[in-house]
Each structure stands twice: as structure tokens, then as C-alpha cells.
Amino acid sequence: MDKVLVARAAFPDIVDRLHAHFEVDDNPEDRILAKPELIARLAGKRGAFITGSERIDAEVLDANPQLQAVCNMAVGFNNIDVAACTARGVIVTNTPDVLTETTADFGFALMMATARRIAESEHYLRRGEWTKWSYDQFVGPDVHGATLGILGMGRIGQAIARRGVKGFGMKLVYHNRSRLAPEIEADLGARYVDKATLLGESDHLVLVVPYSPASHHAIGAAELAQMKPSATLTNIARGGVVDDAALAIALKNRTIAAAGLDVFEGEPKVHPGLLEVPNVVLTPHIASASIATRRAMASLAVDNLIAALGHGPNAGRPPTPVNPQVLAR
Ligand code: DGY
């Protein structure tokens, strides 16, 4: 029987489906496997179920030439060196689509919480500091009717855009590698702009761009300086898309009004400067964390692993490959 590694804990009833096809080495205590341990635990395994916390690079692959499938329980796959996998004939899969609406709900909620100062005012109330209603207490910018800016207009970006435009009457500007189809632009009243215009016009800028060397520090001190002082910034993309040190300074100096962050450079560590300022809402990478969606993500990753290693109804045809060219070989 083929052996597979389940590198992190996931819903046991879902992961149990692997037992019908494989000898499973799992991690029920859910420890993060440091690279040497990950390499050691992959020994003899043909496939791996991983999450964003495991990094699969050339060193890991070269130490495990028998590995044939790496199945990520995440839509983002910046934790995987896909080119190195493809060069070695290793199929990589991710979990798109199943998390789009849930992640968009969260992105919108985080943007609203940031604009309307929900976390900051809740902390104030819990500290027992609320003694009276005041006309200017925790006033912030409106969301309805404001200009929503989106950097990275993929599936999740479009789902956030729909919420803003259709639900909240927002005006929409966006920047992306490629433009939306004209009918989608027309439906959303979306205006495609260059990055400088996006920064300058957005009242609420939401980042949904995948992390890559090209998007590293896409928002740093220079970009923050181009935003309106009244603007908010929401990052549900990846740590590293924002220069967190520069953002902490911008929030302290009120270069922008506030930020909402679900992802961080070097997470789960958070830049200390961000912990010190009140005008930021911080959440621990939970944008996709509805029960149904996390179950759907785990299930899709399991389906991918079973199929990628030639089992089940989709044998040889994993539903959501990242590098399908490997399958064609
Ligand atoms: C993803 O799917 O990429 C998320 O960031 C993990 O929940």
C-alpha cells in the first residue's frame, strides 16, 4: 500500500477517507514540522496533504525523490516551489473556489470593522472606559457609497467587489495583472486603473493579490504615502504583500486612518509596532474559517491526493491541479 503524510491535523472524518487507499502517517497533535522533520517524515511517502505552514522546496523534493503529489489545503500555494515540483514531475494541487465566498465575507467584514472601528471601540468598552455617549466617539469613515479599491481581481477580489457594489453602493476601482472581461466590468461598474490611481482614489483598499516575488511589499512606505489620510487598508492576501514595519509607522503617524490585517510577514509572529497602535484590527489568518468552508477545503485536498496517486473515481485526474502539465506527461 502506498504511504502518504498528513502533515497537519484536519477534520478526522474527512482525512480518514485516505485510509481506504493509503498507509497514513498523520500528525494528530498538530505540531508544525520543522524542515528536517518534514523531510524525515516524507521518507517513503508518495503523497502529502499539507497546509500553508509546510514549505515544499527543492531541498525537500530532492531528499524525497519518491514523492509524486503535494496537496495543499489552501488556495494560495506560495509555500510550494511549483517550478521545482513541475521539473521533478510532482503534481501540486490547491483548493480554489470552495473558499471564495467565505473569504470574501471575511474580507468585507474586516474592512467594515476597520472603517467603523469595531475592535478598537470594543476594547475600550471592555476596559470599562465607556462612561457616556458622545457625538464624536469612535467616528470613522463610511463604507456605503465610498470608493472600494481592490488590488488583485481574481475570484475572491470579484466576490468582494460584488458585495461592495451591489450591497453597499460602493464605487469600484481595481488594479490587476489583467483586466476583467468587459461584461463583468460593466456589471460592477468597475474602473481598471494603474496602481498609483488605485492608491490615490481608494477610500477602502483591499488586497487580494497572490504572494510572489512580484507582489513582495507591493504596499510599502512609498505606496502608503500615496493613499488618502482618511483611507483604510485591508490585507487578506498574504503576509509579505505589505511591508508590516512601514505600515506600523504609517498607522502611528496617521498617514492612513486604519488597517485590517488577517495575514502577516513571518506569521504567526506579528510585528510589534502593529500590536502597539490602536487603529488596526488584527486577526489570525482566519478569512476562510467557516466550518463548512474549512471542511470543503480539507475534503478537496483529500480528493486531490487520492486522485493524484491514481485511486478513486477520478484516478489520475485530481480536481484542482496547479501544474496540470505534469499530468499530461
Ligand atoms: C488560503 O487558502 O490560501 C488561505 O490563506 C488559507 O486559509
PDB file of C-alpha atoms in Angstrom, residues 113-230:
ATOM      1  CA  ALA A 113     -14.624  46.514  11.235  1.00  0.00           C
ATOM      2  CA  THR A 114     -11.582  48.587  10.339  1.00  0.00           C
ATOM      3  CA  ALA A 115     -13.530  51.541   8.943  1.00  0.00           C
ATOM      4  CA  ARG A 116     -16.134  51.563  11.703  1.00  0.00           C
ATOM      5  CA  ARG A 117     -13.580  50.957  14.489  1.00  0.00           C
ATOM      6  CA  ILE A 118     -15.373  47.930  15.891  1.00  0.00           C
ATOM      7  CA  ALA A 119     -12.398  46.239  17.578  1.00  0.00           C
ATOM      8  CA  GLU A 120     -10.971  49.472  18.968  1.00  0.00           C
ATOM      9  CA  SER A 121     -14.297  50.536  20.485  1.00  0.00           C
ATOM     10  CA  GLU A 122     -14.994  47.050  21.832  1.00  0.00           C
ATOM     11  CA  HIS A 123     -11.647  47.035  23.645  1.00  0.00           C
ATOM     12  CA  TYR A 124     -12.490  50.482  25.096  1.00  0.00           C
ATOM     13  CA  LEU A 125     -15.835  49.186  26.388  1.00  0.00           C
ATOM     14  CA  ARG A 126     -14.242  46.059  27.900  1.00  0.00           C
ATOM     15  CA  ARG A 127     -11.633  48.194  29.671  1.00  0.00           C
ATOM     16  CA  GLY A 128     -14.558  49.897  31.439  1.00  0.00           C
ATOM     17  CA  GLU A 129     -13.771  53.281  29.913  1.00  0.00           C
ATOM     18  CA  TRP A 130     -17.240  53.915  28.446  1.00  0.00           C
ATOM     19  CA  THR A 131     -18.984  56.449  30.670  1.00  0.00           C
ATOM     20  CA  LYS A 132     -21.178  58.376  28.232  1.00  0.00           C
ATOM     21  CA  TRP A 133     -22.371  58.672  24.613  1.00  0.00           C
ATOM     22  CA  SER A 134     -20.511  61.410  22.723  1.00  0.00           C
ATOM     23  CA  TYR A 135     -21.082  62.892  19.284  1.00  0.00           C
ATOM     24  CA  ASP A 136     -17.568  62.145  18.067  1.00  0.00           C
ATOM     25  CA  GLN A 137     -16.899  58.884  19.876  1.00  0.00           C
ATOM     26  CA  PHE A 138     -15.187  56.408  17.532  1.00  0.00           C
ATOM     27  CA  VAL A 139     -16.344  58.211  14.426  1.00  0.00           C
ATOM     28  CA  GLY A 140     -14.840  56.777  11.256  1.00  0.00           C
ATOM     29  CA  PRO A 141     -15.332  56.801   7.510  1.00  0.00           C
ATOM     30  CA  ASP A 142     -18.474  55.443   5.872  1.00  0.00           C
ATOM     31  CA  VAL A 143     -18.334  52.265   3.837  1.00  0.00           C
ATOM     32  CA  HIS A 144     -21.552  52.636   1.809  1.00  0.00           C
ATOM     33  CA  GLY A 145     -21.101  54.918  -1.174  1.00  0.00           C
ATOM     34  CA  ALA A 146     -17.320  55.132  -0.671  1.00  0.00           C
ATOM     35  CA  THR A 147     -14.712  54.092  -3.235  1.00  0.00           C
ATOM     36  CA  LEU A 148     -13.647  50.484  -2.862  1.00  0.00           C
ATOM     37  CA  GLY A 149     -10.204  49.724  -4.265  1.00  0.00           C
ATOM     38  CA  ILE A 150      -9.131  46.163  -4.967  1.00  0.00           C
ATOM     39  CA  LEU A 151      -5.591  45.057  -5.734  1.00  0.00           C
ATOM     40  CA  GLY A 152      -5.791  41.559  -7.257  1.00  0.00           C
ATOM     41  CA  MET A 153      -9.083  40.967  -9.039  1.00  0.00           C
ATOM     42  CA  GLY A 154      -9.292  37.160  -9.062  1.00  0.00           C
ATOM     43  CA  ARG A 155     -12.224  35.117  -7.813  1.00  0.00           C
ATOM     44  CA  ILE A 156     -12.070  36.453  -4.244  1.00  0.00           C
ATOM     45  CA  GLY A 157     -11.469  40.035  -5.373  1.00  0.00           C
ATOM     46  CA  GLN A 158     -14.528  39.859  -7.604  1.00  0.00           C
ATOM     47  CA  ALA A 159     -16.644  38.391  -4.793  1.00  0.00           C
ATOM     48  CA  ILE A 160     -15.633  41.299  -2.528  1.00  0.00           C
ATOM     49  CA  ALA A 161     -16.355  43.730  -5.344  1.00  0.00           C
ATOM     50  CA  ARG A 162     -19.880  42.301  -5.746  1.00  0.00           C
ATOM     51  CA  ARG A 163     -20.548  42.795  -2.047  1.00  0.00           C
ATOM     52  CA  GLY A 164     -19.330  46.380  -2.131  1.00  0.00           C
ATOM     53  CA  VAL A 165     -21.047  47.441  -5.334  1.00  0.00           C
ATOM     54  CA  LYS A 166     -24.316  45.512  -5.136  1.00  0.00           C
ATOM     55  CA  GLY A 167     -24.784  45.551  -1.368  1.00  0.00           C
ATOM     56  CA  PHE A 168     -23.257  48.848  -0.290  1.00  0.00           C
ATOM     57  CA  GLY A 169     -23.473  51.080  -3.357  1.00  0.00           C
ATOM     58  CA  MET A 170     -19.691  51.497  -3.468  1.00  0.00           C
ATOM     59  CA  LYS A 171     -17.773  52.810  -6.446  1.00  0.00           C
ATOM     60  CA  LEU A 172     -15.135  50.359  -7.630  1.00  0.00           C
ATOM     61  CA  VAL A 173     -11.572  50.846  -8.865  1.00  0.00           C
ATOM     62  CA  TYR A 174      -9.185  47.944  -9.308  1.00  0.00           C
ATOM     63  CA  HIS A 175      -5.732  47.005 -10.457  1.00  0.00           C
ATOM     64  CA  ASN A 176      -4.744  43.546 -11.604  1.00  0.00           C
ATOM     65  CA  ARG A 177      -2.309  41.829 -13.958  1.00  0.00           C
ATOM     66  CA  SER A 178      -5.143  41.512 -16.466  1.00  0.00           C
ATOM     67  CA  ARG A 179      -8.414  43.352 -16.956  1.00  0.00           C
ATOM     68  CA  LEU A 180     -11.791  41.807 -16.243  1.00  0.00           C
ATOM     69  CA  ALA A 181     -13.989  40.860 -19.190  1.00  0.00           C
ATOM     70  CA  PRO A 182     -15.937  43.922 -20.393  1.00  0.00           C
ATOM     71  CA  GLU A 183     -19.279  42.442 -19.304  1.00  0.00           C
ATOM     72  CA  ILE A 184     -18.002  41.874 -15.731  1.00  0.00           C
ATOM     73  CA  GLU A 185     -16.566  45.414 -15.626  1.00  0.00           C
ATOM     74  CA  ALA A 186     -19.905  46.762 -16.839  1.00  0.00           C
ATOM     75  CA  ASP A 187     -21.907  44.704 -14.324  1.00  0.00           C
ATOM     76  CA  LEU A 188     -19.798  46.009 -11.436  1.00  0.00           C
ATOM     77  CA  GLY A 189     -19.245  49.496 -12.827  1.00  0.00           C
ATOM     78  CA  ALA A 190     -15.569  48.639 -12.276  1.00  0.00           C
ATOM     79  CA  ARG A 191     -12.867  51.045 -13.391  1.00  0.00           C
ATOM     80  CA  TYR A 192      -9.478  49.496 -14.237  1.00  0.00           C
ATOM     81  CA  VAL A 193      -6.756  51.891 -13.082  1.00  0.00           C
ATOM     82  CA  ASP A 194      -2.995  51.909 -12.647  1.00  0.00           C
ATOM     83  CA  LYS A 195      -1.600  51.266  -9.213  1.00  0.00           C
ATOM     84  CA  ALA A 196      -0.931  54.932  -8.435  1.00  0.00           C
ATOM     85  CA  THR A 197      -4.557  55.828  -9.215  1.00  0.00           C
ATOM     86  CA  LEU A 198      -5.786  52.910  -7.130  1.00  0.00           C
ATOM     87  CA  LEU A 199      -3.754  54.126  -4.166  1.00  0.00           C
ATOM     88  CA  GLY A 200      -4.848  57.724  -4.597  1.00  0.00           C
ATOM     89  CA  GLU A 201      -8.581  57.139  -5.134  1.00  0.00           C
ATOM     90  CA  SER A 202      -9.442  54.275  -2.756  1.00  0.00           C
ATOM     91  CA  ASP A 203     -11.319  55.070   0.430  1.00  0.00           C
ATOM     92  CA  HIS A 204     -11.020  51.403   1.396  1.00  0.00           C
ATOM     93  CA  LEU A 205      -8.245  49.430  -0.277  1.00  0.00           C
ATOM     94  CA  VAL A 206      -8.465  45.622  -0.049  1.00  0.00           C
ATOM     95  CA  LEU A 207      -5.500  43.416  -1.000  1.00  0.00           C
ATOM     96  CA  VAL A 208      -6.321  40.058  -2.552  1.00  0.00           C
ATOM     97  CA  VAL A 209      -3.269  39.604  -4.747  1.00  0.00           C
ATOM     98  CA  PRO A 210      -1.377  36.266  -4.568  1.00  0.00           C
ATOM     99  CA  TYR A 211       2.061  36.454  -2.970  1.00  0.00           C
ATOM    100  CA  SER A 212       5.005  36.144  -5.349  1.00  0.00           C
ATOM    101  CA  PRO A 213       8.354  37.911  -5.704  1.00  0.00           C
ATOM    102  CA  ALA A 214       6.469  40.390  -7.916  1.00  0.00           C
ATOM    103  CA  SER A 215       3.951  41.260  -5.175  1.00  0.00           C
ATOM    104  CA  HIS A 216       6.506  41.329  -2.321  1.00  0.00           C
ATOM    105  CA  HIS A 217       5.981  44.624  -0.425  1.00  0.00           C
ATOM    106  CA  ALA A 218       3.513  45.802  -3.076  1.00  0.00           C
ATOM    107  CA  ILE A 219       2.387  48.128  -0.284  1.00  0.00           C
ATOM    108  CA  GLY A 220       5.312  49.793   1.458  1.00  0.00           C
ATOM    109  CA  ALA A 221       6.113  53.271   2.753  1.00  0.00           C
ATOM    110  CA  ALA A 222       6.015  54.858  -0.719  1.00  0.00           C
ATOM    111  CA  GLU A 223       2.608  53.353  -1.527  1.00  0.00           C
ATOM    112  CA  LEU A 224       1.124  54.190   1.873  1.00  0.00           C
ATOM    113  CA  ALA A 225       2.218  57.795   1.341  1.00  0.00           C
ATOM    114  CA  GLN A 226       0.119  57.906  -1.840  1.00  0.00           C
ATOM    115  CA  MET A 227      -3.089  56.884  -0.010  1.00  0.00           C
ATOM    116  CA  LYS A 228      -5.629  59.306   1.444  1.00  0.00           C
ATOM    117  CA  PRO A 229      -5.082  60.070   5.159  1.00  0.00           C
ATOM    118  CA  SER A 230      -8.717  59.021   5.664  1.00  0.00           C
TER     119      SER A 230
END
